[in-house]
Amino acid sequence: MRKWKRVRLYIACVGVSIALLASGCGSQKAATVEEKYIPVEVQPAAVQTLVETTSFSGKVSSDQDLSLTPKTPGKVSSVNVKVGDSVSVGTVLFTLDSSDFQKAVDTASVGVRNAEANYQLTKEKIDLAKTNLDRQRQLYEAGAISKSQLETFENQASETPLQMAQIQWDQAKLGLQQAQDSLSNAVVTAPAEGTVAAVNIKVGEMASNAQPAVTLTQLNSLYVALNVPENIVNYIKPEQEAKVTIASASAQEISGKISSLAPSADGKTMLYAVKIAVDNPEGKIKPGMFAKVDMPTQSRPNVLAVKSEAVVTKNGKTMVYVVENGTAAEKEVTTGLDTGALVEITKGLNPGDSVIIKGQTLVDQGSKVKVVGGNAS
């Protein structure tokens, strides 16, 4: 009897244990089912203005680079500036050996005096021949000389030699003026204020017009030169603002403005040349520096937009997921302008829809979701 009592007690304990275990497992399963959801972050679709910004690379240049060469080749006798010097109008940049130029002036001066003397002598001869011609005409009329003799005196009184002497005198004066100009050009001065960007001559070398001797640049009149393709050129216009970043001069953005836009493409590159004027008050920007230019190229005012990452493609369809009553709902949409950060929605959404912007690749139609981030309203 005791044995059967122990067996029945053991069986009863086992049964209770199984019942308790089953009850616990059921509770755990129910809890698991209850907590099954996909965490998402949402943001409401909103009406706003979209601006597409396109980045370009360019190079800084001066709007007024002056490459100076001597008008007359000659040996350099002095160089008065160095790279980086600021110069004003009339500053002497370099000089050439003037000895040869002075000799040319002296020789031309002698030529002018000789031509003038020849002119005066010729004039005196012709004046005398004219006086003599009047007497000879009286003799001819009196029958004292023949017609051929009279013509000889007429030829002597011709002003043709005087005209030739005048031409020679004018040519001599022109030669003297040219020689004086060459002497004057031996001193090369700055035609405008600026900064010396390059000096390509040394004392004792020959300077010619084949290569710039000194280059001046104006650091307060700089621009970024860049090229844009045909699908961009019609979206920009002169006076339009742009953001310029020149890393070697400043880490901050610089405000720029389109100062020039080519009306036609370059024949080789098929790109359109653009100049972006930039201010340089501190003088840190130098010609030749590389620049990054961000320009607004398209704009859409008052359009419905969502974050670009919210848009997904499934089964060849473009769609977004919105949260409706705790579940994900597919919305097939039509998109417009994509700025990279935001995308225009032209069809398929309404303002205020709670669009899933994180977790959208994990959900399907009807998936149970829980908003853990963002703003659903």
Short mmCIF file of C-alpha atoms in Angstrom, two decimals:
data_model
loop_
_atom_site.label_atom_id
_atom_site.label_comp_id
_atom_site.label_asym_id
_atom_site.label_seq_id
_atom_site.Cartn_x
_atom_site.Cartn_y
_atom_site.Cartn_z
CA MET A 1 0.00 0.00 0.00
CA ARG A 2 2.76 2.38 0.87
CA LYS A 3 4.44 1.56 -2.42
CA TRP A 4 1.34 2.46 -4.44
CA LYS A 5 0.91 5.68 -2.47
CA ARG A 6 4.47 6.71 -3.35
CA VAL A 7 3.87 5.90 -7.02
CA ARG A 8 0.65 7.90 -7.10
CA LEU A 9 2.36 10.82 -5.37
CA TYR A 10 5.22 10.73 -7.88
CA ILE A 11 2.81 10.67 -10.81
CA ALA A 12 0.90 13.59 -9.34
CA CYS A 13 4.10 15.64 -8.95
CA VAL A 14 5.15 14.91 -12.49
CA GLY A 15 1.75 15.96 -13.78
CA VAL A 16 1.87 19.22 -11.88
CA SER A 17 5.35 19.91 -13.18
CA ILE A 18 4.30 19.27 -16.76
CA ALA A 19 1.27 21.51 -16.34
CA LEU A 20 3.36 24.29 -14.89
CA LEU A 21 5.98 23.92 -17.64
CA ALA A 22 3.32 24.01 -20.34
CA SER A 23 1.75 27.06 -18.78
CA GLY A 24 5.11 28.84 -18.65
CA CYS A 25 5.98 28.02 -22.26
CA GLY A 26 2.63 29.27 -23.44
CA SER A 27 3.11 32.55 -21.62
CA GLN A 28 6.61 32.94 -23.12
CA LYS A 29 5.30 32.19 -26.62
CA ALA A 30 2.50 34.69 -26.19
CA ALA A 31 4.98 37.32 -25.02
CA THR A 32 7.24 36.63 -28.00
CA VAL A 33 4.37 37.03 -30.45
CA GLU A 34 3.25 40.18 -28.69
CA GLU A 35 6.74 41.81 -28.91
CA LYS A 36 7.42 40.97 -32.59
CA TYR A 37 7.73 44.25 -34.56
CA ILE A 38 10.22 46.13 -36.74
CA PRO A 39 11.67 49.35 -35.28
CA VAL A 40 11.57 52.26 -37.74
CA GLU A 41 12.26 55.97 -37.90
CA VAL A 42 9.77 58.23 -39.63
CA GLN A 43 9.46 61.75 -40.95
CA PRO A 44 6.36 63.42 -42.33
CA ALA A 45 6.21 64.28 -46.04
CA ALA A 46 6.32 68.08 -46.23
CA VAL A 47 5.93 70.85 -48.79
CA GLN A 48 9.19 72.75 -49.24
CA THR A 49 11.56 74.31 -51.75
CA LEU A 50 14.15 72.00 -53.28
CA VAL A 51 17.43 73.31 -54.63
CA GLU A 52 19.80 71.07 -56.56
CA THR A 53 23.44 72.01 -56.09
CA THR A 54 26.14 70.83 -58.50
CA SER A 55 29.84 70.84 -57.65
CA PHE A 56 32.61 71.76 -60.10
CA SER A 57 36.38 72.00 -59.90
CA GLY A 58 38.14 75.11 -61.15
CA LYS A 59 41.32 77.13 -61.01
CA VAL A 60 41.88 80.63 -59.70
CA SER A 61 43.05 83.21 -62.23
CA SER A 62 43.49 86.96 -62.22
CA ASP A 63 41.08 89.05 -64.20
CA GLN A 64 43.93 91.38 -65.09
CA ASP A 65 47.21 89.56 -65.74
CA LEU A 66 49.73 91.77 -67.53
CA SER A 67 52.63 90.14 -69.35
CA LEU A 68 55.22 92.83 -70.03
CA THR A 69 57.92 92.66 -72.70
CA PRO A 70 60.29 95.34 -73.95
CA LYS A 71 59.10 97.00 -77.15
CA THR A 72 62.66 96.90 -78.41
CA PRO A 73 64.98 93.93 -77.66
CA GLY A 74 68.03 94.76 -75.61
CA LYS A 75 70.47 93.69 -72.90
CA VAL A 76 69.07 93.93 -69.37
CA SER A 77 71.01 96.40 -67.25
CA SER A 78 68.89 96.33 -64.09
CA VAL A 79 65.94 94.47 -62.55
CA ASN A 80 64.16 96.56 -59.95
CA VAL A 81 61.44 94.20 -58.68
CA LYS A 82 61.05 90.67 -57.37
CA VAL A 83 58.15 88.24 -57.18
CA GLY A 84 55.58 89.34 -54.61
CA ASP A 85 56.35 93.06 -54.80
CA SER A 86 53.41 95.42 -55.02
CA VAL A 87 53.84 98.10 -57.67
CA SER A 88 51.95 101.22 -58.67
CA VAL A 89 51.55 102.90 -62.03
CA GLY A 90 54.94 104.15 -63.28
CA THR A 91 57.09 101.94 -61.05
CA VAL A 92 60.31 101.05 -62.90
CA LEU A 93 60.36 97.29 -63.37
CA PHE A 94 63.61 96.86 -65.31
CA THR A 95 65.90 98.76 -67.66
CA LEU A 96 67.83 97.87 -70.78
CA ASP A 97 71.34 98.98 -71.75
CA SER A 98 70.69 102.34 -73.40
CA SER A 99 74.10 102.88 -75.02
CA ASP A 100 73.07 101.43 -78.37
CA PHE A 101 69.76 103.26 -78.23
CA GLN A 102 71.56 106.54 -77.51
CA LYS A 103 73.88 105.95 -80.48
CA ALA A 104 70.86 105.42 -82.66
CA VAL A 105 69.39 108.70 -81.42
CA ASP A 106 72.63 110.54 -82.12
CA THR A 107 72.87 109.07 -85.61
CA ALA A 108 69.25 109.89 -86.36
CA SER A 109 69.76 113.44 -85.13
CA VAL A 110 72.62 113.89 -87.59
CA GLY A 111 70.41 112.50 -90.34
CA VAL A 112 67.68 115.00 -89.52
CA ARG A 113 70.13 117.91 -89.63
CA ASN A 114 71.55 116.73 -92.96
CA ALA A 115 68.08 116.29 -94.44
CA GLU A 116 67.07 119.73 -93.24
CA ALA A 117 70.22 121.30 -94.69
CA ASN A 118 69.61 119.52 -98.00
CA TYR A 119 66.05 120.82 -98.03
CA GLN A 120 67.14 124.39 -97.39
CA LEU A 121 69.87 124.20 -100.05
CA THR A 122 67.43 122.74 -102.59
CA LYS A 123 64.89 125.43 -101.76
CA GLU A 124 67.45 128.17 -102.27
CA LYS A 125 68.45 126.72 -105.64
CA ILE A 126 64.86 126.51 -106.79
CA ASP A 127 64.07 130.04 -105.57
CA LEU A 128 67.07 131.30 -107.53
CA ALA A 129 66.02 129.26 -110.58
CA LYS A 130 62.51 130.79 -110.40
CA THR A 131 63.96 134.32 -110.34
CA ASN A 132 66.19 133.49 -113.29
CA LEU A 133 63.23 131.92 -115.11
CA ASP A 134 61.35 135.23 -115.01
CA ARG A 135 64.25 136.97 -116.77
CA GLN A 136 64.57 134.17 -119.33
CA ARG A 137 60.87 134.42 -120.19
CA GLN A 138 61.38 138.12 -120.99
CA LEU A 139 64.32 137.23 -123.23
CA TYR A 140 62.30 134.51 -124.93
CA GLU A 141 59.46 136.93 -125.60
CA ALA A 142 62.01 139.32 -127.03
CA GLY A 143 63.33 136.52 -129.26
CA ALA A 144 66.74 136.49 -127.61
CA ILE A 145 66.60 132.78 -126.65
CA SER A 146 65.01 129.73 -128.16
CA LYS A 147 62.11 127.67 -126.86
CA SER A 148 64.42 124.80 -125.87
CA GLN A 149 66.58 127.15 -123.84
CA LEU A 150 63.52 128.45 -122.01
CA GLU A 151 62.42 124.87 -121.20
CA THR A 152 65.84 124.21 -119.66
CA PHE A 153 65.36 127.12 -117.27
CA GLU A 154 61.82 125.92 -116.51
CA ASN A 155 63.16 122.49 -115.53
CA GLN A 156 65.69 124.11 -113.22
CA ALA A 157 62.86 125.95 -111.45
CA SER A 158 60.75 122.76 -110.93
CA GLU A 159 59.72 122.08 -107.31
CA THR A 160 60.03 118.29 -107.69
CA PRO A 161 63.54 118.19 -106.09
CA LEU A 162 62.20 120.27 -103.20
CA GLN A 163 59.35 117.81 -102.67
CA MET A 164 61.84 114.93 -102.61
CA ALA A 165 64.01 116.82 -100.13
CA GLN A 166 60.92 117.37 -97.95
CA ILE A 167 60.16 113.62 -98.01
CA GLN A 168 63.74 112.80 -97.02
CA TRP A 169 63.57 115.31 -94.21
CA ASP A 170 60.27 113.85 -92.94
CA GLN A 171 61.72 110.34 -93.05
CA ALA A 172 64.76 111.47 -91.09
CA LYS A 173 62.54 113.07 -88.43
CA LEU A 174 60.50 109.85 -88.22
CA GLY A 175 63.70 107.84 -87.77
CA LEU A 176 64.76 110.18 -84.97
CA GLN A 177 61.37 109.78 -83.26
CA GLN A 178 61.66 106.00 -83.45
CA ALA A 179 65.17 106.10 -82.02
CA GLN A 180 64.00 108.34 -79.19
CA ASP A 181 61.08 105.99 -78.49
CA SER A 182 63.48 103.04 -78.31
CA LEU A 183 65.65 104.97 -75.88
CA SER A 184 62.59 105.79 -73.80
CA ASN A 185 61.45 102.14 -73.95
CA ALA A 186 64.74 101.06 -72.43
CA VAL A 187 63.08 101.92 -69.11
CA VAL A 188 60.09 99.58 -68.62
CA THR A 189 57.51 100.77 -66.10
CA ALA A 190 54.29 99.29 -64.69
CA PRO A 191 51.25 100.36 -66.74
CA ALA A 192 48.91 99.54 -63.83
CA GLU A 193 49.09 98.73 -60.16
CA GLY A 194 49.42 95.09 -59.20
CA THR A 195 51.61 92.40 -57.71
CA VAL A 196 54.66 90.95 -59.42
CA ALA A 197 53.78 87.35 -60.28
CA ALA A 198 56.86 86.41 -62.31
CA VAL A 199 60.27 87.79 -63.25
CA ASN A 200 61.87 85.96 -66.18
CA ILE A 201 64.95 88.11 -66.82
CA LYS A 202 68.35 88.64 -65.24
CA VAL A 203 70.95 91.36 -65.56
CA GLY A 204 73.13 90.73 -68.60
CA GLU A 205 70.56 88.64 -70.45
CA MET A 206 68.84 89.68 -73.65
CA ALA A 207 65.21 90.60 -73.25
CA SER A 208 62.89 90.37 -76.22
CA ASN A 209 59.21 90.30 -76.99
CA ALA A 210 59.33 86.52 -77.49
CA GLN A 211 58.82 85.89 -73.75
CA PRO A 212 57.25 87.99 -70.98
CA ALA A 213 59.96 89.63 -68.92
CA VAL A 214 57.74 90.53 -65.97
CA THR A 215 54.17 89.46 -65.22
CA LEU A 216 51.87 91.53 -63.04
CA THR A 217 48.64 90.31 -61.51
CA GLN A 218 45.90 92.00 -59.55
CA LEU A 219 45.05 89.98 -56.44
CA ASN A 220 41.93 92.04 -55.76
CA SER A 221 40.36 91.02 -59.06
CA LEU A 222 40.31 87.22 -59.10
CA TYR A 223 37.98 84.65 -60.56
CA VAL A 224 37.60 80.87 -60.65
CA ALA A 225 37.64 79.49 -64.19
CA LEU A 226 35.65 76.31 -64.77
CA ASN A 227 33.75 74.50 -67.52
CA VAL A 228 30.19 73.17 -67.43
CA PRO A 229 28.43 70.64 -69.72
CA GLU A 230 25.46 71.40 -71.93
CA ASN A 231 22.94 69.82 -69.56
CA ILE A 232 23.91 72.38 -66.89
CA VAL A 233 24.57 75.60 -68.82
CA ASN A 234 20.91 76.54 -69.22
CA TYR A 235 20.32 76.29 -65.47
CA ILE A 236 22.85 78.99 -64.57
CA LYS A 237 23.07 82.67 -65.47
CA PRO A 238 25.32 85.71 -64.94
CA GLU A 239 25.21 87.34 -61.50
CA GLN A 240 24.06 84.06 -59.97
CA GLU A 241 25.69 83.37 -56.61
CA ALA A 242 27.92 80.38 -55.93
CA LYS A 243 29.80 78.94 -52.97
CA VAL A 244 33.56 78.65 -53.46
CA THR A 245 35.94 76.62 -51.33
CA ILE A 246 39.70 77.12 -51.77
CA ALA A 247 41.29 74.72 -49.32
CA SER A 248 44.80 76.14 -49.66
CA ALA A 249 43.59 79.65 -48.77
CA SER A 250 40.77 79.10 -46.30
CA ALA A 251 38.70 76.26 -44.91
CA GLN A 252 35.59 78.43 -45.02
CA GLU A 253 33.29 78.92 -47.98
CA ILE A 254 33.71 82.11 -49.97
CA SER A 255 30.84 83.87 -51.64
CA GLY A 256 31.23 84.10 -55.40
CA LYS A 257 29.19 85.31 -58.35
CA ILE A 258 29.05 84.27 -62.00
CA SER A 259 30.73 87.12 -63.87
CA SER A 260 31.01 85.49 -67.29
CA LEU A 261 29.22 82.69 -69.14
CA ALA A 262 30.35 81.64 -72.62
CA PRO A 263 27.52 81.72 -75.18
CA SER A 264 29.00 78.77 -77.10
CA ALA A 265 30.91 75.59 -76.26
CA ASP A 266 34.60 75.06 -76.78
CA GLY A 267 35.13 73.25 -80.06
CA LYS A 268 37.44 70.66 -78.52
CA THR A 269 35.92 69.97 -75.12
CA MET A 270 32.29 70.86 -75.96
CA LEU A 271 32.09 72.54 -72.55
CA TYR A 272 31.03 76.08 -71.70
CA ALA A 273 33.53 78.37 -69.98
CA VAL A 274 32.34 80.05 -66.78
CA LYS A 275 34.04 82.63 -64.57
CA ILE A 276 33.16 82.96 -60.89
CA ALA A 277 34.30 86.29 -59.43
CA VAL A 278 35.58 86.07 -55.85
CA ASP A 279 36.68 88.69 -53.34
CA ASN A 280 40.16 88.52 -51.87
CA PRO A 281 40.27 91.14 -49.10
CA GLU A 282 43.04 89.39 -47.13
CA GLY A 283 45.13 88.54 -50.19
CA LYS A 284 45.33 84.84 -49.30
CA ILE A 285 43.90 83.63 -52.59
CA LYS A 286 46.51 83.37 -55.32
CA PRO A 287 46.20 82.71 -59.05
CA GLY A 288 46.78 79.03 -59.81
CA MET A 289 45.04 77.70 -56.68
CA PHE A 290 42.43 75.00 -57.15
CA ALA A 291 38.85 75.65 -56.07
CA LYS A 292 35.61 73.75 -55.51
CA VAL A 293 32.50 75.57 -56.66
CA ASP A 294 28.95 74.67 -55.59
CA MET A 295 26.25 76.22 -57.74
CA PRO A 296 22.47 75.88 -57.52
CA THR A 297 21.43 74.44 -60.88
CA GLN A 298 17.75 73.57 -60.41
CA SER A 299 15.04 74.76 -58.05
CA ARG A 300 11.52 73.51 -57.24
CA PRO A 301 9.47 75.81 -54.96
CA ASN A 302 6.56 74.51 -52.89
CA VAL A 303 6.80 70.81 -53.74
CA LEU A 304 6.11 67.72 -51.65
CA ALA A 305 9.40 66.09 -50.70
CA VAL A 306 10.87 63.31 -48.55
CA LYS A 307 14.37 62.21 -47.73
CA SER A 308 16.02 60.45 -50.65
CA GLU A 309 16.77 57.30 -48.64
CA ALA A 310 13.05 56.81 -48.01
CA VAL A 311 12.52 55.94 -51.68
CA VAL A 312 13.09 52.26 -52.50
CA THR A 313 12.67 50.17 -55.62
CA LYS A 314 10.89 46.82 -55.41
CA ASN A 315 9.73 44.68 -58.30
CA GLY A 316 10.48 47.48 -60.71
CA LYS A 317 8.32 49.95 -58.81
CA THR A 318 9.36 53.13 -57.02
CA MET A 319 7.77 53.35 -53.61
CA VAL A 320 7.94 54.56 -50.06
CA TYR A 321 6.57 53.03 -46.87
CA VAL A 322 4.36 54.95 -44.50
CA VAL A 323 3.15 54.04 -41.04
CA GLU A 324 -0.58 53.55 -40.77
CA ASN A 325 -2.12 52.22 -37.53
CA GLY A 326 1.14 50.60 -36.42
CA THR A 327 1.82 48.82 -39.72
CA ALA A 328 3.83 49.57 -42.83
CA ALA A 329 1.89 50.49 -45.96
CA GLU A 330 3.38 50.56 -49.46
CA LYS A 331 2.85 53.72 -51.49
CA GLU A 332 3.90 53.67 -55.14
CA VAL A 333 5.17 57.14 -56.00
CA THR A 334 6.36 59.23 -58.90
CA THR A 335 9.50 61.24 -58.23
CA GLY A 336 10.83 64.51 -59.61
CA LEU A 337 13.91 66.50 -58.70
CA ASP A 338 16.44 64.62 -56.56
CA THR A 339 18.90 66.87 -54.74
CA GLY A 340 20.73 63.95 -53.16
CA ALA A 341 19.34 64.72 -49.71
CA LEU A 342 15.69 65.22 -50.68
CA VAL A 343 13.55 63.97 -53.52
CA GLU A 344 10.42 65.53 -54.96
CA ILE A 345 7.26 63.39 -54.87
CA THR A 346 4.87 64.38 -57.65
CA LYS A 347 2.35 61.59 -57.11
CA GLY A 348 1.47 58.97 -54.51
CA LEU A 349 1.86 60.80 -51.19
CA ASN A 350 0.04 63.44 -49.19
CA PRO A 351 1.54 66.12 -46.96
CA GLY A 352 1.89 64.84 -43.41
CA ASP A 353 2.17 61.14 -44.31
CA SER A 354 4.54 59.43 -41.84
CA VAL A 355 7.23 58.18 -44.18
CA ILE A 356 9.69 55.54 -42.98
CA ILE A 357 13.20 56.90 -43.46
CA LYS A 358 15.08 54.19 -41.52
CA GLY A 359 14.12 50.54 -41.59
CA GLN A 360 12.33 50.93 -44.93
CA THR A 361 14.33 48.10 -46.49
CA LEU A 362 13.23 45.69 -43.72
CA VAL A 363 9.48 46.09 -44.00
CA ASP A 364 6.81 44.85 -46.35
CA GLN A 365 3.18 45.66 -46.85
CA GLY A 366 1.43 45.06 -43.53
CA SER A 367 4.59 44.60 -41.47
CA LYS A 368 4.05 45.50 -37.84
CA VAL A 369 6.32 48.39 -36.94
CA LYS A 370 7.19 50.48 -33.95
CA VAL A 371 8.29 54.09 -34.33
CA VAL A 372 11.50 54.52 -32.35
CA GLY A 373 12.81 57.71 -33.91
CA GLY A 374 11.80 60.75 -35.93
CA ASN A 375 8.62 62.69 -35.85
CA ALA A 376 5.44 61.06 -37.00
CA SER A 377 3.43 64.26 -37.11
#
